[in-house]
Amino acid sequence: MDRDSHCTEERELLEAVSRITTFSTTSPSDEEENQPKAEISCQVRKENPEKDDTQDCNATLSPNSSMTTKELQEYWRNEKRRCKQVKLLFEIPSTRIVEHHLSKYVMYKIIILQTGSFDSNKSVIERRYSDFEKLHRNLLEEFSEEMEDVTFPKKTLTGNFTEEIINERKLAFKDYLRLLYSMKYIRRSKKFIDFLTRPELQEAYGCLRGGQYTKALEILLEVIGLQERLTKGNPVSVVPTLCAIVVCHKDLENPASAFEYGEKALSRLHMHTSHRYYIPLLETMITLAYELGKDFLSLQEKLEEWKTKKDPIRVFTLKELAVREYVQ
């Protein structure tokens, strides 16, 4: 391809990205039409969350003119995928009673589904009444106005383990989660996302620190899909989890899988080279690429370029960073 053709192709790609931006900002919202009609009710500010989410996404559409044609194509594909808001459904199909020496409580099985998806896109977690109660208290601290008319199932002195009470709470908690998710500021909040992902991540990192890489990997692969769907507008937030998956695969001597997830993490840090995971990830990817017979020179160039721009500082290895996550 001659230079003029190459430049023409890059201009066409940039124009296409611009058209996507224009189309996305004028797309109508149907989120308010689909808000749940639950017994738990709330007066929510008049807003257009889906449009706001899309606008936030469009704010990040800034393709660098120095990108190669291949990089522009990949950037365009990623932005198109990211600008589509993910909608989630919450179901609580079953419960189980847990008894320890000095305690007894009900665990609620929560299935989180992406609308229009198949079973492969569902996530399954378990939470108890006290977990929901803690979430409610935390949200009231930050979103008192939004939560003003949200009711929460109260504890009873007796009958907490009867079938009637448990079934009532199953329905109430399902409606509660749907309602919280329908409010833009709450579904984006760290407190809401932590409620749905943090216990599993804490368990996974605990296994990683204990050298139980197979168990850690199993949990991380379960939670990463949900974490990505919950943080669709903030892809950098899942980098630590992706890097933990890289560490597990690498220690389990699965370099190809480690490299695959490393590429996913690196793509999310393309515009965030000051991120604490960027250099440790680059160094790990160079090692993996060399081991797999892949192109490691381009990665080495990025590393050297970063070093010339930054003052020399002590950088942890990828594994050292991973084991520090979720330390109590």
mmCIF file of C-alpha atoms in Angstrom:
data_model
loop_
_atom_site.group_PDB
_atom_site.id
_atom_site.type_symbol
_atom_site.label_atom_id
_atom_site.label_comp_id
_atom_site.label_asym_id
_atom_site.label_seq_id
_atom_site.Cartn_x
_atom_site.Cartn_y
_atom_site.Cartn_z
ATOM 1 C CA MET A 1 0.000 0.000 0.000
ATOM 2 C CA ASP A 2 1.492 3.445 -0.971
ATOM 3 C CA ARG A 3 1.640 6.334 1.467
ATOM 4 C CA ASP A 4 -1.363 8.220 -0.031
ATOM 5 C CA SER A 5 -3.584 5.143 0.221
ATOM 6 C CA HIS A 6 -2.433 4.530 3.787
ATOM 7 C CA CYS A 7 -3.270 8.118 4.786
ATOM 8 C CA THR A 8 -6.647 7.901 3.048
ATOM 9 C CA GLU A 9 -7.525 4.748 4.976
ATOM 10 C CA GLU A 10 -6.592 6.361 8.296
ATOM 11 C CA ARG A 11 -8.746 9.421 7.464
ATOM 12 C CA GLU A 12 -11.698 7.154 6.633
ATOM 13 C CA LEU A 13 -11.313 5.339 9.963
ATOM 14 C CA LEU A 14 -11.205 8.619 11.878
ATOM 15 C CA GLU A 15 -14.310 9.838 10.048
ATOM 16 C CA ALA A 16 -16.048 6.551 10.884
ATOM 17 C CA VAL A 17 -15.251 6.981 14.571
ATOM 18 C CA SER A 18 -16.644 10.497 14.379
ATOM 19 C CA ARG A 19 -19.863 9.179 12.783
ATOM 20 C CA ILE A 20 -20.240 6.642 15.590
ATOM 21 C CA THR A 21 -19.873 9.455 18.124
ATOM 22 C CA THR A 22 -22.550 11.525 16.399
ATOM 23 C CA PHE A 23 -24.933 8.580 16.115
ATOM 24 C CA SER A 24 -24.436 7.503 19.749
ATOM 25 C CA THR A 25 -25.152 10.928 21.217
ATOM 26 C CA THR A 26 -28.461 11.175 19.340
ATOM 27 C CA SER A 27 -29.692 7.652 20.072
ATOM 28 C CA PRO A 28 -32.950 7.645 22.093
ATOM 29 C CA SER A 29 -33.097 6.129 25.577
ATOM 30 C CA ASP A 30 -35.500 3.391 26.585
ATOM 31 C CA GLU A 31 -34.189 2.863 30.086
ATOM 32 C CA GLU A 32 -36.979 4.784 31.836
ATOM 33 C CA GLU A 33 -39.587 2.703 29.997
ATOM 34 C CA ASN A 34 -37.994 -0.475 31.329
ATOM 35 C CA GLN A 35 -37.537 0.528 34.961
ATOM 36 C CA PRO A 36 -38.954 -2.126 37.299
ATOM 37 C CA LYS A 37 -42.411 -1.643 38.813
ATOM 38 C CA ALA A 38 -41.709 -3.057 42.244
ATOM 39 C CA GLU A 39 -43.330 -2.820 45.633
ATOM 40 C CA ILE A 40 -40.124 -1.175 46.765
ATOM 41 C CA SER A 41 -40.453 2.290 45.269
ATOM 42 C CA CYS A 42 -38.295 5.350 44.911
ATOM 43 C CA GLN A 43 -38.630 8.891 43.616
ATOM 44 C CA VAL A 44 -35.714 9.223 41.225
ATOM 45 C CA ARG A 45 -34.468 12.398 39.660
ATOM 46 C CA LYS A 46 -35.621 12.874 36.076
ATOM 47 C CA GLU A 47 -32.664 11.817 34.040
ATOM 48 C CA ASN A 48 -31.684 9.917 30.951
ATOM 49 C CA PRO A 49 -29.092 7.423 32.242
ATOM 50 C CA GLU A 50 -28.522 5.572 28.996
ATOM 51 C CA LYS A 51 -27.837 8.774 27.127
ATOM 52 C CA ASP A 52 -25.549 9.991 29.910
ATOM 53 C CA ASP A 53 -23.670 6.679 29.865
ATOM 54 C CA THR A 54 -23.202 6.981 26.134
ATOM 55 C CA GLN A 55 -22.029 10.566 26.428
ATOM 56 C CA ASP A 56 -19.492 9.562 29.066
ATOM 57 C CA CYS A 57 -18.257 6.917 26.679
ATOM 58 C CA ASN A 58 -18.089 9.414 23.806
ATOM 59 C CA ALA A 59 -16.001 11.725 25.955
ATOM 60 C CA THR A 60 -13.211 9.144 25.774
ATOM 61 C CA LEU A 61 -13.326 8.850 21.987
ATOM 62 C CA SER A 62 -10.018 10.487 21.167
ATOM 63 C CA PRO A 63 -8.083 8.403 18.631
ATOM 64 C CA ASN A 64 -4.470 9.479 18.439
ATOM 65 C CA SER A 65 -3.455 10.612 14.958
ATOM 66 C CA SER A 66 -0.144 8.796 15.382
ATOM 67 C CA MET A 67 -1.870 5.400 15.606
ATOM 68 C CA THR A 68 -1.214 2.896 12.852
ATOM 69 C CA THR A 69 -4.088 1.693 10.671
ATOM 70 C CA LYS A 70 -4.231 -1.582 12.602
ATOM 71 C CA GLU A 71 -4.359 0.259 15.930
ATOM 72 C CA LEU A 72 -7.127 2.530 14.657
ATOM 73 C CA GLN A 73 -9.169 -0.441 13.514
ATOM 74 C CA GLU A 74 -8.819 -2.122 16.909
ATOM 75 C CA TYR A 75 -9.618 1.167 18.689
ATOM 76 C CA TRP A 76 -12.764 1.604 16.580
ATOM 77 C CA ARG A 77 -13.977 -1.950 17.314
ATOM 78 C CA ASN A 78 -13.400 -1.540 21.059
ATOM 79 C CA GLU A 79 -15.202 1.801 21.213
ATOM 80 C CA LYS A 80 -18.230 0.469 19.326
ATOM 81 C CA ARG A 81 -18.508 -2.409 21.794
ATOM 82 C CA ARG A 82 -17.988 -0.170 24.826
ATOM 83 C CA CYS A 83 -20.617 2.400 23.805
ATOM 84 C CA LYS A 84 -23.387 -0.188 23.959
ATOM 85 C CA GLN A 85 -24.826 0.005 27.436
ATOM 86 C CA VAL A 86 -25.132 -3.351 29.147
ATOM 87 C CA LYS A 87 -28.402 -4.022 30.947
ATOM 88 C CA LEU A 88 -28.550 -6.576 33.715
ATOM 89 C CA LEU A 89 -31.381 -8.556 35.280
ATOM 90 C CA PHE A 90 -31.388 -9.931 38.804
ATOM 91 C CA GLU A 91 -33.079 -13.160 39.875
ATOM 92 C CA ILE A 92 -33.089 -14.915 43.257
ATOM 93 C CA PRO A 93 -34.352 -18.437 42.490
ATOM 94 C CA SER A 94 -33.350 -20.233 45.685
ATOM 95 C CA THR A 95 -31.923 -19.994 49.193
ATOM 96 C CA ARG A 96 -30.124 -22.200 51.667
ATOM 97 C CA ILE A 97 -29.912 -22.119 55.455
ATOM 98 C CA VAL A 98 -26.405 -22.143 56.890
ATOM 99 C CA GLU A 99 -25.808 -23.271 60.466
ATOM 100 C CA HIS A 100 -22.573 -22.822 62.372
ATOM 101 C CA HIS A 101 -21.846 -23.438 66.037
ATOM 102 C CA LEU A 102 -23.114 -20.055 67.195
ATOM 103 C CA SER A 103 -24.939 -18.669 64.173
ATOM 104 C CA LYS A 104 -27.646 -19.469 61.691
ATOM 105 C CA TYR A 105 -28.515 -17.459 58.599
ATOM 106 C CA VAL A 106 -30.054 -17.647 55.118
ATOM 107 C CA MET A 107 -27.925 -17.388 51.972
ATOM 108 C CA TYR A 108 -29.725 -15.974 48.927
ATOM 109 C CA LYS A 109 -28.593 -17.238 45.525
ATOM 110 C CA ILE A 110 -28.451 -14.289 43.108
ATOM 111 C CA ILE A 111 -28.286 -14.877 39.359
ATOM 112 C CA ILE A 112 -27.223 -11.864 37.317
ATOM 113 C CA LEU A 113 -28.121 -12.036 33.642
ATOM 114 C CA GLN A 114 -27.278 -9.795 30.741
ATOM 115 C CA THR A 115 -30.410 -9.006 28.749
ATOM 116 C CA GLY A 116 -30.609 -10.867 25.476
ATOM 117 C CA SER A 117 -27.802 -13.231 26.438
ATOM 118 C CA PHE A 118 -27.484 -16.971 26.845
ATOM 119 C CA ASP A 119 -26.583 -18.884 30.020
ATOM 120 C CA SER A 120 -22.869 -18.426 29.355
ATOM 121 C CA ASN A 121 -23.263 -14.736 30.221
ATOM 122 C CA LYS A 122 -24.779 -15.224 33.659
ATOM 123 C CA SER A 123 -23.070 -14.809 37.004
ATOM 124 C CA VAL A 124 -24.053 -16.560 40.222
ATOM 125 C CA ILE A 125 -23.253 -15.216 43.697
ATOM 126 C CA GLU A 126 -24.593 -15.726 47.220
ATOM 127 C CA ARG A 127 -25.327 -13.063 49.824
ATOM 128 C CA ARG A 128 -26.951 -13.098 53.261
ATOM 129 C CA TYR A 129 -29.363 -10.650 54.874
ATOM 130 C CA SER A 130 -26.564 -8.816 56.711
ATOM 131 C CA ASP A 131 -24.759 -8.222 53.377
ATOM 132 C CA PHE A 132 -27.849 -6.527 51.934
ATOM 133 C CA GLU A 133 -28.282 -4.572 55.169
ATOM 134 C CA LYS A 134 -24.678 -3.299 55.022
ATOM 135 C CA LEU A 135 -25.121 -2.281 51.369
ATOM 136 C CA HIS A 136 -28.270 -0.344 52.269
ATOM 137 C CA ARG A 137 -26.517 1.541 55.088
ATOM 138 C CA ASN A 138 -23.541 2.371 52.873
ATOM 139 C CA LEU A 139 -25.724 3.654 50.046
ATOM 140 C CA LEU A 140 -27.760 5.822 52.424
ATOM 141 C CA GLU A 141 -24.539 7.564 53.480
ATOM 142 C CA GLU A 142 -23.712 8.575 49.905
ATOM 143 C CA PHE A 143 -27.080 8.684 48.131
ATOM 144 C CA SER A 144 -29.521 9.881 50.771
ATOM 145 C CA GLU A 145 -31.663 11.761 48.243
ATOM 146 C CA GLU A 146 -31.891 8.910 45.738
ATOM 147 C CA MET A 147 -32.583 6.411 48.536
ATOM 148 C CA GLU A 148 -35.122 8.607 50.307
ATOM 149 C CA ASP A 149 -38.168 6.438 49.547
ATOM 150 C CA VAL A 150 -36.439 3.083 49.162
ATOM 151 C CA THR A 151 -37.691 0.621 51.759
ATOM 152 C CA PHE A 152 -35.704 -2.295 53.091
ATOM 153 C CA PRO A 153 -37.042 -5.584 54.541
ATOM 154 C CA LYS A 154 -36.837 -5.294 58.312
ATOM 155 C CA LYS A 155 -35.631 -7.998 60.622
ATOM 156 C CA THR A 156 -38.220 -9.853 62.643
ATOM 157 C CA LEU A 157 -37.829 -11.155 66.166
ATOM 158 C CA THR A 158 -39.186 -14.551 65.179
ATOM 159 C CA GLY A 159 -39.928 -16.475 62.001
ATOM 160 C CA ASN A 160 -36.813 -15.433 60.055
ATOM 161 C CA PHE A 161 -36.345 -19.003 58.849
ATOM 162 C CA THR A 162 -39.937 -19.780 57.893
ATOM 163 C CA GLU A 163 -40.677 -20.468 54.255
ATOM 164 C CA GLU A 164 -43.090 -17.535 54.143
ATOM 165 C CA ILE A 165 -40.568 -14.948 55.377
ATOM 166 C CA ILE A 166 -37.768 -16.318 53.180
ATOM 167 C CA ASN A 167 -39.965 -16.183 50.058
ATOM 168 C CA GLU A 168 -41.037 -12.637 50.866
ATOM 169 C CA ARG A 169 -37.427 -11.564 51.197
ATOM 170 C CA LYS A 170 -36.427 -13.308 47.965
ATOM 171 C CA LEU A 171 -38.925 -11.154 46.067
ATOM 172 C CA ALA A 172 -38.051 -8.019 48.022
ATOM 173 C CA PHE A 173 -34.303 -8.376 47.465
ATOM 174 C CA LYS A 174 -34.804 -9.074 43.765
ATOM 175 C CA ASP A 175 -36.847 -5.889 43.366
ATOM 176 C CA TYR A 176 -34.363 -4.010 45.544
ATOM 177 C CA LEU A 177 -31.411 -4.910 43.288
ATOM 178 C CA ARG A 178 -33.361 -4.099 40.139
ATOM 179 C CA LEU A 179 -34.319 -0.733 41.540
ATOM 180 C CA LEU A 180 -30.769 0.133 42.598
ATOM 181 C CA TYR A 181 -29.447 -0.845 39.180
ATOM 182 C CA SER A 182 -32.035 1.380 37.473
ATOM 183 C CA MET A 183 -30.443 4.447 39.121
ATOM 184 C CA LYS A 184 -27.398 5.599 37.199
ATOM 185 C CA TYR A 185 -25.350 7.010 40.061
ATOM 186 C CA ILE A 186 -25.911 3.966 42.245
ATOM 187 C CA ARG A 187 -25.175 1.303 39.629
ATOM 188 C CA ARG A 188 -21.886 3.071 38.872
ATOM 189 C CA SER A 189 -20.932 3.439 42.528
ATOM 190 C CA LYS A 190 -18.068 1.495 44.039
ATOM 191 C CA LYS A 191 -20.277 0.435 46.951
ATOM 192 C CA PHE A 192 -22.815 -1.248 44.679
ATOM 193 C CA ILE A 193 -20.149 -2.899 42.510
ATOM 194 C CA ASP A 194 -18.259 -4.073 45.605
ATOM 195 C CA PHE A 195 -21.413 -5.694 46.981
ATOM 196 C CA LEU A 196 -21.667 -7.826 43.845
ATOM 197 C CA THR A 197 -17.977 -8.662 43.363
ATOM 198 C CA ARG A 198 -15.772 -7.963 46.391
ATOM 199 C CA PRO A 199 -16.373 -11.169 48.452
ATOM 200 C CA GLU A 200 -15.431 -13.352 45.483
ATOM 201 C CA LEU A 201 -12.398 -11.201 44.663
ATOM 202 C CA GLN A 202 -11.215 -11.316 48.269
ATOM 203 C CA GLU A 203 -11.463 -15.095 48.231
ATOM 204 C CA ALA A 204 -9.621 -15.325 44.914
ATOM 205 C CA TYR A 205 -6.748 -13.096 46.036
ATOM 206 C CA GLY A 206 -6.526 -15.016 49.289
ATOM 207 C CA CYS A 207 -6.059 -18.207 47.267
ATOM 208 C CA LEU A 208 -3.491 -16.482 45.060
ATOM 209 C CA ARG A 209 -1.449 -15.379 48.079
ATOM 210 C CA GLY A 210 -1.621 -18.932 49.413
ATOM 211 C CA GLY A 211 -0.296 -20.384 46.156
ATOM 212 C CA GLN A 212 -3.660 -21.983 45.281
ATOM 213 C CA TYR A 213 -3.502 -20.740 41.702
ATOM 214 C CA THR A 214 -6.026 -23.192 40.238
ATOM 215 C CA LYS A 215 -8.693 -22.216 42.779
ATOM 216 C CA ALA A 216 -7.861 -18.508 42.454
ATOM 217 C CA LEU A 217 -8.088 -18.716 38.665
ATOM 218 C CA GLU A 218 -11.439 -20.499 38.810
ATOM 219 C CA ILE A 219 -12.948 -17.713 40.936
ATOM 220 C CA LEU A 220 -11.331 -14.881 38.964
ATOM 221 C CA LEU A 221 -12.651 -16.235 35.658
ATOM 222 C CA GLU A 222 -16.136 -16.380 37.198
ATOM 223 C CA VAL A 223 -16.069 -12.826 38.494
ATOM 224 C CA ILE A 224 -14.305 -11.041 35.602
ATOM 225 C CA GLY A 225 -17.332 -11.278 33.291
ATOM 226 C CA LEU A 226 -19.628 -9.680 35.869
ATOM 227 C CA GLN A 227 -17.021 -7.088 36.793
ATOM 228 C CA GLU A 228 -16.635 -6.074 33.145
ATOM 229 C CA ARG A 229 -20.393 -5.731 32.672
ATOM 230 C CA LEU A 230 -20.769 -3.636 35.813
ATOM 231 C CA THR A 231 -17.885 -1.306 34.900
ATOM 232 C CA LYS A 232 -18.536 -1.023 31.164
ATOM 233 C CA GLY A 233 -17.848 2.729 31.152
ATOM 234 C CA ASN A 234 -14.592 2.322 33.096
ATOM 235 C CA PRO A 235 -12.565 -0.496 31.478
ATOM 236 C CA VAL A 236 -9.380 0.375 33.381
ATOM 237 C CA SER A 237 -11.019 -0.708 36.653
ATOM 238 C CA VAL A 238 -10.812 -4.395 35.691
ATOM 239 C CA VAL A 239 -7.061 -4.283 34.949
ATOM 240 C CA PRO A 240 -6.040 -5.637 38.389
ATOM 241 C CA THR A 241 -8.324 -8.659 37.953
ATOM 242 C CA LEU A 242 -7.045 -9.322 34.429
ATOM 243 C CA CYS A 243 -3.469 -9.094 35.701
ATOM 244 C CA ALA A 244 -4.232 -11.508 38.556
ATOM 245 C CA ILE A 245 -5.499 -13.951 35.915
ATOM 246 C CA VAL A 246 -2.230 -13.464 34.019
ATOM 247 C CA VAL A 247 -0.257 -14.261 37.192
ATOM 248 C CA CYS A 248 -2.278 -17.430 37.824
ATOM 249 C CA HIS A 249 -1.914 -18.709 34.259
ATOM 250 C CA LYS A 250 1.800 -17.922 34.269
ATOM 251 C CA ASP A 251 2.413 -19.772 37.554
ATOM 252 C CA LEU A 252 0.335 -22.700 36.262
ATOM 253 C CA GLU A 253 2.634 -22.750 33.203
ATOM 254 C CA ASN A 254 -0.071 -21.693 30.737
ATOM 255 C CA PRO A 255 1.889 -18.965 28.905
ATOM 256 C CA ALA A 256 -0.499 -18.746 25.936
ATOM 257 C CA SER A 257 -3.504 -18.070 28.180
ATOM 258 C CA ALA A 258 -1.462 -15.665 30.289
ATOM 259 C CA PHE A 259 -0.482 -13.744 27.147
ATOM 260 C CA GLU A 260 -4.114 -13.641 25.956
ATOM 261 C CA TYR A 261 -5.346 -12.008 29.162
ATOM 262 C CA GLY A 262 -2.273 -9.796 29.279
ATOM 263 C CA GLU A 263 -3.205 -8.397 25.870
ATOM 264 C CA LYS A 264 -6.696 -7.610 27.168
ATOM 265 C CA ALA A 265 -5.246 -5.757 30.146
ATOM 266 C CA LEU A 266 -2.692 -3.914 28.023
ATOM 267 C CA SER A 267 -5.374 -2.724 25.574
ATOM 268 C CA ARG A 268 -7.219 -1.091 28.473
ATOM 269 C CA LEU A 269 -4.048 0.753 29.498
ATOM 270 C CA HIS A 270 -3.271 2.103 26.027
ATOM 271 C CA MET A 271 -4.153 5.646 27.103
ATOM 272 C CA HIS A 272 -3.155 5.147 30.755
ATOM 273 C CA THR A 273 0.586 4.515 30.703
ATOM 274 C CA SER A 274 1.015 6.056 34.159
ATOM 275 C CA HIS A 275 -1.143 3.310 35.703
ATOM 276 C CA ARG A 276 0.679 1.320 38.399
ATOM 277 C CA TYR A 277 0.108 -1.939 36.503
ATOM 278 C CA TYR A 278 1.392 -0.692 33.142
ATOM 279 C CA ILE A 279 5.147 -1.309 33.489
ATOM 280 C CA PRO A 280 4.911 -4.591 35.466
ATOM 281 C CA LEU A 281 2.435 -5.840 32.843
ATOM 282 C CA LEU A 282 4.701 -4.773 29.970
ATOM 283 C CA GLU A 283 7.668 -6.579 31.541
ATOM 284 C CA THR A 284 5.610 -9.740 32.009
ATOM 285 C CA MET A 285 4.285 -9.566 28.450
ATOM 286 C CA ILE A 286 7.837 -9.249 27.075
ATOM 287 C CA THR A 287 8.845 -12.406 28.940
ATOM 288 C CA LEU A 288 5.745 -14.273 27.735
ATOM 289 C CA ALA A 289 6.134 -13.096 24.136
ATOM 290 C CA TYR A 290 9.763 -14.244 24.080
ATOM 291 C CA GLU A 291 8.754 -17.628 25.516
ATOM 292 C CA LEU A 292 5.954 -18.052 22.953
ATOM 293 C CA GLY A 293 8.022 -16.894 19.985
ATOM 294 C CA LYS A 294 5.864 -13.800 19.493
ATOM 295 C CA ASP A 295 6.909 -10.247 18.671
ATOM 296 C CA PHE A 296 8.428 -8.877 21.868
ATOM 297 C CA LEU A 297 10.434 -6.058 20.266
ATOM 298 C CA SER A 298 7.419 -3.746 19.957
ATOM 299 C CA LEU A 299 6.670 -4.310 23.648
ATOM 300 C CA GLN A 300 10.321 -3.677 24.488
ATOM 301 C CA GLU A 301 10.163 -0.403 22.547
ATOM 302 C CA LYS A 302 7.154 0.723 24.590
ATOM 303 C CA LEU A 303 9.007 -0.098 27.782
ATOM 304 C CA GLU A 304 12.113 1.823 26.718
ATOM 305 C CA GLU A 305 9.975 4.754 25.565
ATOM 306 C CA TRP A 306 8.283 4.888 28.970
ATOM 307 C CA LYS A 307 11.630 4.773 30.786
ATOM 308 C CA THR A 308 12.963 7.744 28.805
ATOM 309 C CA LYS A 309 9.939 9.843 29.777
ATOM 310 C CA LYS A 310 9.687 8.907 33.450
ATOM 311 C CA ASP A 311 12.059 9.265 36.364
ATOM 312 C CA PRO A 312 13.445 5.891 37.476
ATOM 313 C CA ILE A 313 11.318 4.549 40.317
ATOM 314 C CA ARG A 314 11.029 1.214 42.044
ATOM 315 C CA VAL A 315 8.466 -0.883 40.193
ATOM 316 C CA PHE A 316 6.911 -3.998 41.673
ATOM 317 C CA THR A 317 6.616 -7.142 39.605
ATOM 318 C CA LEU A 318 3.154 -8.086 38.384
ATOM 319 C CA LYS A 319 2.898 -10.846 40.974
ATOM 320 C CA GLU A 320 4.032 -8.534 43.778
ATOM 321 C CA LEU A 321 1.271 -6.088 42.843
ATOM 322 C CA ALA A 322 -1.343 -8.833 42.624
ATOM 323 C CA VAL A 323 -0.672 -10.276 46.085
ATOM 324 C CA ARG A 324 -1.117 -6.809 47.585
ATOM 325 C CA GLU A 325 -4.689 -6.465 46.359
ATOM 326 C CA TYR A 326 -7.485 -6.899 48.901
ATOM 327 C CA VAL A 327 -5.117 -7.232 51.835
ATOM 328 C CA GLN A 328 -7.142 -6.596 54.965
#
